[in-house]
PDB file of C-alpha atoms in Angstrom:
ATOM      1  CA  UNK U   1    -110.110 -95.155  21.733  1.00 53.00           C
ATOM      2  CA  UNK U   2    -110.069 -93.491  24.936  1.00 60.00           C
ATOM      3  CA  UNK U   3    -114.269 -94.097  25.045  1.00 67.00           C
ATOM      4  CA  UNK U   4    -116.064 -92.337  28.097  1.00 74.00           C
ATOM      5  CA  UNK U   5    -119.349 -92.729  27.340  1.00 78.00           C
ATOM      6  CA  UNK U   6    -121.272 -95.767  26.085  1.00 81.00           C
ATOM      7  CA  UNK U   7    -124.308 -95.936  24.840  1.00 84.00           C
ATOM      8  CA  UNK U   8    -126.080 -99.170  24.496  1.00 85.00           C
ATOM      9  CA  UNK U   9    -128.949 -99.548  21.877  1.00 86.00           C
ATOM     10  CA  UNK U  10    -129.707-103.311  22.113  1.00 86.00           C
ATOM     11  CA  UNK U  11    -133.374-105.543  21.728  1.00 86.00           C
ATOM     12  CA  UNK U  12    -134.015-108.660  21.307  1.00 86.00           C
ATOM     13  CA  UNK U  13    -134.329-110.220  17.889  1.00 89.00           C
ATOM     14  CA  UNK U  14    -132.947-107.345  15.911  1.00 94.00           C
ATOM     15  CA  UNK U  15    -131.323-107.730  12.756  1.00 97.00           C
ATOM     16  CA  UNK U  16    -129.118-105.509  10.392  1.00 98.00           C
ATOM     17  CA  UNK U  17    -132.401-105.080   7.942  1.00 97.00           C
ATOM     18  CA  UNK U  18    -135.457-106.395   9.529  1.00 93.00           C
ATOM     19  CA  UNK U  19    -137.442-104.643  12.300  1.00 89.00           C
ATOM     20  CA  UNK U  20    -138.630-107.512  15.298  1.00 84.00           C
ATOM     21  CA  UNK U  21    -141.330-107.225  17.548  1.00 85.00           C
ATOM     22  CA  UNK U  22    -142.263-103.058  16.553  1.00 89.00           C
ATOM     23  CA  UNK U  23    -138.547-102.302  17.714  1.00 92.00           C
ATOM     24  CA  UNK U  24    -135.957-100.738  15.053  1.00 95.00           C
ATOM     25  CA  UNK U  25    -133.569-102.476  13.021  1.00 97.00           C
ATOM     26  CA  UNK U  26    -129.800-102.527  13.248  1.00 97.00           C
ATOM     27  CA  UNK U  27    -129.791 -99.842  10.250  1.00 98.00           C
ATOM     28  CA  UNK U  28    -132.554 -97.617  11.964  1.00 97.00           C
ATOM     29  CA  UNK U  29    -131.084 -98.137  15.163  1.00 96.00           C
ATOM     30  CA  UNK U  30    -127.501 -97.300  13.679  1.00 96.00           C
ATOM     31  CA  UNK U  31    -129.567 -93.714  12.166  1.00 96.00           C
ATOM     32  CA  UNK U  32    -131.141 -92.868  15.645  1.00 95.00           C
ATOM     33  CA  UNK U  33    -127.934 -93.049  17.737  1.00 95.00           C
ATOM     34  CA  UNK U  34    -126.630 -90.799  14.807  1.00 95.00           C
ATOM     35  CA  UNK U  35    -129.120 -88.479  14.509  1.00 95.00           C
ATOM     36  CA  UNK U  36    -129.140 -88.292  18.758  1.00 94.00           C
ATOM     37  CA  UNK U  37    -125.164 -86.858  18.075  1.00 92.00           C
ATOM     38  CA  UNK U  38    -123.581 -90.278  19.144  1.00 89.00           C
ATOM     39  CA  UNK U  39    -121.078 -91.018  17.595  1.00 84.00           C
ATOM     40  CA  UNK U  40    -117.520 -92.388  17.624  1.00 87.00           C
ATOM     41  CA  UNK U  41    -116.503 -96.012  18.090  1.00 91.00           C
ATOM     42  CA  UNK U  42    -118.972 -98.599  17.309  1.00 94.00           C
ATOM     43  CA  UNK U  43    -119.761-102.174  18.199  1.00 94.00           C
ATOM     44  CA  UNK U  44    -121.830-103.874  16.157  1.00 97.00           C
ATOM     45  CA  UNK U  45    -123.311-107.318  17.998  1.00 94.00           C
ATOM     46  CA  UNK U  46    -125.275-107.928  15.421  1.00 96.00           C
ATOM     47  CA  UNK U  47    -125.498-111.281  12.999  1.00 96.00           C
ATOM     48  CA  UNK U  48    -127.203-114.428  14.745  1.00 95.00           C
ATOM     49  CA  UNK U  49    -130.170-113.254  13.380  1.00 95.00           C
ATOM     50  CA  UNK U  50    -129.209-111.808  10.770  1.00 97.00           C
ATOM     51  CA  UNK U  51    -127.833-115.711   9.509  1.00 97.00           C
ATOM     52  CA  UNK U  52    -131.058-117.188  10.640  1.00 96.00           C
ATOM     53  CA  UNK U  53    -132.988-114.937   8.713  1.00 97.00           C
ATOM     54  CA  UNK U  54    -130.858-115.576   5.724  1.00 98.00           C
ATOM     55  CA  UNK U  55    -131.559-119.222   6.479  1.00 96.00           C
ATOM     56  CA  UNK U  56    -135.145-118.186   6.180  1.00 96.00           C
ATOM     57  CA  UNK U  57    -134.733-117.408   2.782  1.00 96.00           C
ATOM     58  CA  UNK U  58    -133.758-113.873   2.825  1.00 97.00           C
ATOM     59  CA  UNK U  59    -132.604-112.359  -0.193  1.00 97.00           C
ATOM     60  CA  UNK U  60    -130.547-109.920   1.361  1.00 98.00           C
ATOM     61  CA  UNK U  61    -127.197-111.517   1.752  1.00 98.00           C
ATOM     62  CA  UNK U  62    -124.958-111.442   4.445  1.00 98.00           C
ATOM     63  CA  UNK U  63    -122.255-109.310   2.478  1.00 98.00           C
ATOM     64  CA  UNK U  64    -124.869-107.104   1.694  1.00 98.00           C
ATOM     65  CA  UNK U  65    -126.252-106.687   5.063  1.00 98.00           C
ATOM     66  CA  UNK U  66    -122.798-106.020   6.235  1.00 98.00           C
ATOM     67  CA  UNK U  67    -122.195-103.878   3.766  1.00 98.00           C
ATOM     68  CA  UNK U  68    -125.365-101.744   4.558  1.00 98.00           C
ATOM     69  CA  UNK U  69    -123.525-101.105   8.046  1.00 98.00           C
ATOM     70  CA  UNK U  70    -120.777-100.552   6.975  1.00 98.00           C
ATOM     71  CA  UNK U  71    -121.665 -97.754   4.861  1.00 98.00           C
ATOM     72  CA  UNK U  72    -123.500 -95.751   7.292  1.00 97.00           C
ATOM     73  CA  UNK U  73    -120.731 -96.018   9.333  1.00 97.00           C
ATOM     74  CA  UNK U  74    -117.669 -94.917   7.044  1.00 95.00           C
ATOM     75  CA  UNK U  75    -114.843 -93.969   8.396  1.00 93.00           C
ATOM     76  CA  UNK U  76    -115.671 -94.516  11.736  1.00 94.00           C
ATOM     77  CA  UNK U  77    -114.194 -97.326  13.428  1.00 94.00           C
ATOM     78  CA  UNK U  78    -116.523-100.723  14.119  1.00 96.00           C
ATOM     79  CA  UNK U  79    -115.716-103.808  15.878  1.00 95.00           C
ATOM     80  CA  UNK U  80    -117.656-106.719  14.708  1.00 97.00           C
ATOM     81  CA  UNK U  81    -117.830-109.338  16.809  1.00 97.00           C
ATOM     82  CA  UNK U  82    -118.285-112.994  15.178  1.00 97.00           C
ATOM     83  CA  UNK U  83    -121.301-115.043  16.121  1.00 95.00           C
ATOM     84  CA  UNK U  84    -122.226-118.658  17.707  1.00 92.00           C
ATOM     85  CA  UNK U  85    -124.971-119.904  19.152  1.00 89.00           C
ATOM     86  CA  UNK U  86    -125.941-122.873  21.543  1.00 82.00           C
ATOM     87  CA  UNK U  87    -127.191-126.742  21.368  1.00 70.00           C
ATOM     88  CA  UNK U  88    -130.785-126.994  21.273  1.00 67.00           C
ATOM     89  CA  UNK U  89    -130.999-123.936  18.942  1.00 68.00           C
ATOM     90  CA  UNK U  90    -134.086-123.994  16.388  1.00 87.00           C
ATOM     91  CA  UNK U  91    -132.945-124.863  12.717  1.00 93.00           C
ATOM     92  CA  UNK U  92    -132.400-121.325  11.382  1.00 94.00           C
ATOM     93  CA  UNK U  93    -129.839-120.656  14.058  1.00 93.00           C
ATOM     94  CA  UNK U  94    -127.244-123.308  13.197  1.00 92.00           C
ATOM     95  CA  UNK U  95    -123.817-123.267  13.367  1.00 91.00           C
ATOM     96  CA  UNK U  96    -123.514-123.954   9.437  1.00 94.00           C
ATOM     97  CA  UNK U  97    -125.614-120.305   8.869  1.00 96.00           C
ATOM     98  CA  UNK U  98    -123.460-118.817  11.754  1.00 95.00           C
ATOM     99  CA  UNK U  99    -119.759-120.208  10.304  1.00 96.00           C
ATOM    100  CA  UNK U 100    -121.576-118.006   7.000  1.00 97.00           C
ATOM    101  CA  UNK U 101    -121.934-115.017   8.826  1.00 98.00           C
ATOM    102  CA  UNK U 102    -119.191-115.064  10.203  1.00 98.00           C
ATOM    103  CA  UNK U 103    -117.217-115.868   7.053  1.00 98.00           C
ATOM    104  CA  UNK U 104    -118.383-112.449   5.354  1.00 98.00           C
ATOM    105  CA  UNK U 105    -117.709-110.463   8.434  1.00 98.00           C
ATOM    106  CA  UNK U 106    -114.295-111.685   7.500  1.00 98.00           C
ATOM    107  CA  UNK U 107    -114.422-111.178   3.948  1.00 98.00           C
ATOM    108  CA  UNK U 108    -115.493-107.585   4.976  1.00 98.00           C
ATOM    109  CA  UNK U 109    -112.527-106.941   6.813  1.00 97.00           C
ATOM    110  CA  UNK U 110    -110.720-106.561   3.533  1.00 97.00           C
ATOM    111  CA  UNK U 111    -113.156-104.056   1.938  1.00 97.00           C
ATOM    112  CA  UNK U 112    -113.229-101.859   5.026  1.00 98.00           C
ATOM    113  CA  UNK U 113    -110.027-100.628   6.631  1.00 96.00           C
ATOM    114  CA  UNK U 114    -112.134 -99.174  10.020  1.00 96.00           C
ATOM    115  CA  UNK U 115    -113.841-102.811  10.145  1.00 97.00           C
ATOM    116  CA  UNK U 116    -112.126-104.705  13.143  1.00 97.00           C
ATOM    117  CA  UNK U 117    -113.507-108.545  12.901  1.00 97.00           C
ATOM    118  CA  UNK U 118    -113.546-110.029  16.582  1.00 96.00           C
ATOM    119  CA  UNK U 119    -113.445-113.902  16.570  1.00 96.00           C
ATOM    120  CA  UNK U 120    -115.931-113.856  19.954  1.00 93.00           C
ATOM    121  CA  UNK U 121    -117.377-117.254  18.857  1.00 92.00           C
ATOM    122  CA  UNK U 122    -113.823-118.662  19.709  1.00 94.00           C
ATOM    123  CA  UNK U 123    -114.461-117.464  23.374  1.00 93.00           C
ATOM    124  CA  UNK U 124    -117.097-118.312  23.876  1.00 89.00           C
ATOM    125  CA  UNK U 125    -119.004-121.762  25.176  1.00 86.00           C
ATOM    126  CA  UNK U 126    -122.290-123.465  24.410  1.00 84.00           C
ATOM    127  CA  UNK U 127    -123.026-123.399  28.229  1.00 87.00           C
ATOM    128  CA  UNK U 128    -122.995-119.551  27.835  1.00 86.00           C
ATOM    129  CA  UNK U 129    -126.551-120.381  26.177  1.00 84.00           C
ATOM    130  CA  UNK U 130    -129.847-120.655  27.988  1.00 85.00           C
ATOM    131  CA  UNK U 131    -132.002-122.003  25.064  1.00 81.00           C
ATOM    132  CA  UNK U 132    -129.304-121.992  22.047  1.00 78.00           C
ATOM    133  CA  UNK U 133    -129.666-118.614  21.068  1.00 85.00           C
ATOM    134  CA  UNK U 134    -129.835-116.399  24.300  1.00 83.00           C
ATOM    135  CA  UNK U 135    -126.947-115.475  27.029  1.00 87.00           C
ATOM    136  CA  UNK U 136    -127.642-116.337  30.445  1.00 88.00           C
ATOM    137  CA  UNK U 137    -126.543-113.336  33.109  1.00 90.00           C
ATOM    138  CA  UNK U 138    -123.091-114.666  33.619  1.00 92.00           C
ATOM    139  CA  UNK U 139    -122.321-114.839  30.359  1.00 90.00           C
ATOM    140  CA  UNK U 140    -123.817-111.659  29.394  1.00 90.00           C
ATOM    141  CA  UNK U 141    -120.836-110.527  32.075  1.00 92.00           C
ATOM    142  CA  UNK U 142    -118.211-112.430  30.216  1.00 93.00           C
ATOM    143  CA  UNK U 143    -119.389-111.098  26.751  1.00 91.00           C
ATOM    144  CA  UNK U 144    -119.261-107.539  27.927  1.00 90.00           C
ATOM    145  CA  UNK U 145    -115.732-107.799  29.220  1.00 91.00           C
ATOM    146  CA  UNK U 146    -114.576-109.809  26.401  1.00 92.00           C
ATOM    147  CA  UNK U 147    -115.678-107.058  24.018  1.00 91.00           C
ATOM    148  CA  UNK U 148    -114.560-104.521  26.269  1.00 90.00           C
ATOM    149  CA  UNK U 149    -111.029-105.867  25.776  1.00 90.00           C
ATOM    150  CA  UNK U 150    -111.356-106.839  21.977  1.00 92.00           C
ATOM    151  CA  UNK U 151    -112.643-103.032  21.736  1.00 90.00           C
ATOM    152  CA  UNK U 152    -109.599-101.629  23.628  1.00 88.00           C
ATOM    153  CA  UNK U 153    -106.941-104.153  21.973  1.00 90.00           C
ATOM    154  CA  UNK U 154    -108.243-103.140  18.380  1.00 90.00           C
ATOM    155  CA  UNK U 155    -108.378 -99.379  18.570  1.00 85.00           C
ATOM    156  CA  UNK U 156    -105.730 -98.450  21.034  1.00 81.00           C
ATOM    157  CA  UNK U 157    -106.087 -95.205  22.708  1.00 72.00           C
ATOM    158  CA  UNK U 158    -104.481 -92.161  19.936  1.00 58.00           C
TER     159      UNK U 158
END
């Protein structure tokens, strides 16, 4: 894409829907970087918690949630990478609910021609993990260069 700026709008425990901890959602998140005139190429490292709330009992599906995104960003292109998480996660963050999310980002692919689908769980390992659901610093490293490349291999400069 040719990106010179970045701007990084992360926090703990965020999902696509829900609001954790008095900080935004993915979606209200996704409306203030908007609104704030960025725009462009998006990553979207969002989904771990998005499956564990689903796990919960949500009853906002994982298509839906991705669809949600999806829509406020049409047309623009989004990388989306898949998600994992470590041993010793609690119950709602298990692989089973991650394979799930991961699944629809897939399905998703095929609805939405700007939706890139990066398999990052398949790079990744469980060491990266300091209590199953969090990076440690030298993974967070590894994660930003991996998606750094993954961004740059799926949307080649124009």
């Amino acid at each position: 894409m040719g990106a010179k700026k970045v701007y990084l709008d992360a926090a703990n425990g965020r999902a696509v829907v829900e609001p954790a901890g008095g900080r935004p959602s993915g979606l209200e998140a996704i409306d203030d970087q908007r609104r704030r005139g960025h725009d462009g190429c998006w990553v979207i490292a969002l989904g771990a918690n998005d499956a564990a709330r689903i796990a919960e009992g949500s009853h906002i599906s994982a298509d839906r949630r991705i669809d949600l995104v999806m829509h406020r960003l049409a047309g623009r292109p989004v990388l989306w990478p898949t998600v994992r998480t470590g041993d010793g996660a609690l119950p709602q963050y298990a692989d089973a609910h991650m394979r799930a999310f991961n699944a629809a980002l897939r399905r998703a692919a095929h609805r939405y021609p700007n939706l890139r689908v990066y398999d990052f769980a398949a790079h990744t390992d469980r060491s990266w993990y300091v209590d199953g659901v969090h990076y440690t610093p030298d993974a967070m490293i590894q994660r930003n260069r991996l998606l750094a490349t993954a961004l740059a291999t799926s949307f080649p400069r124009r």
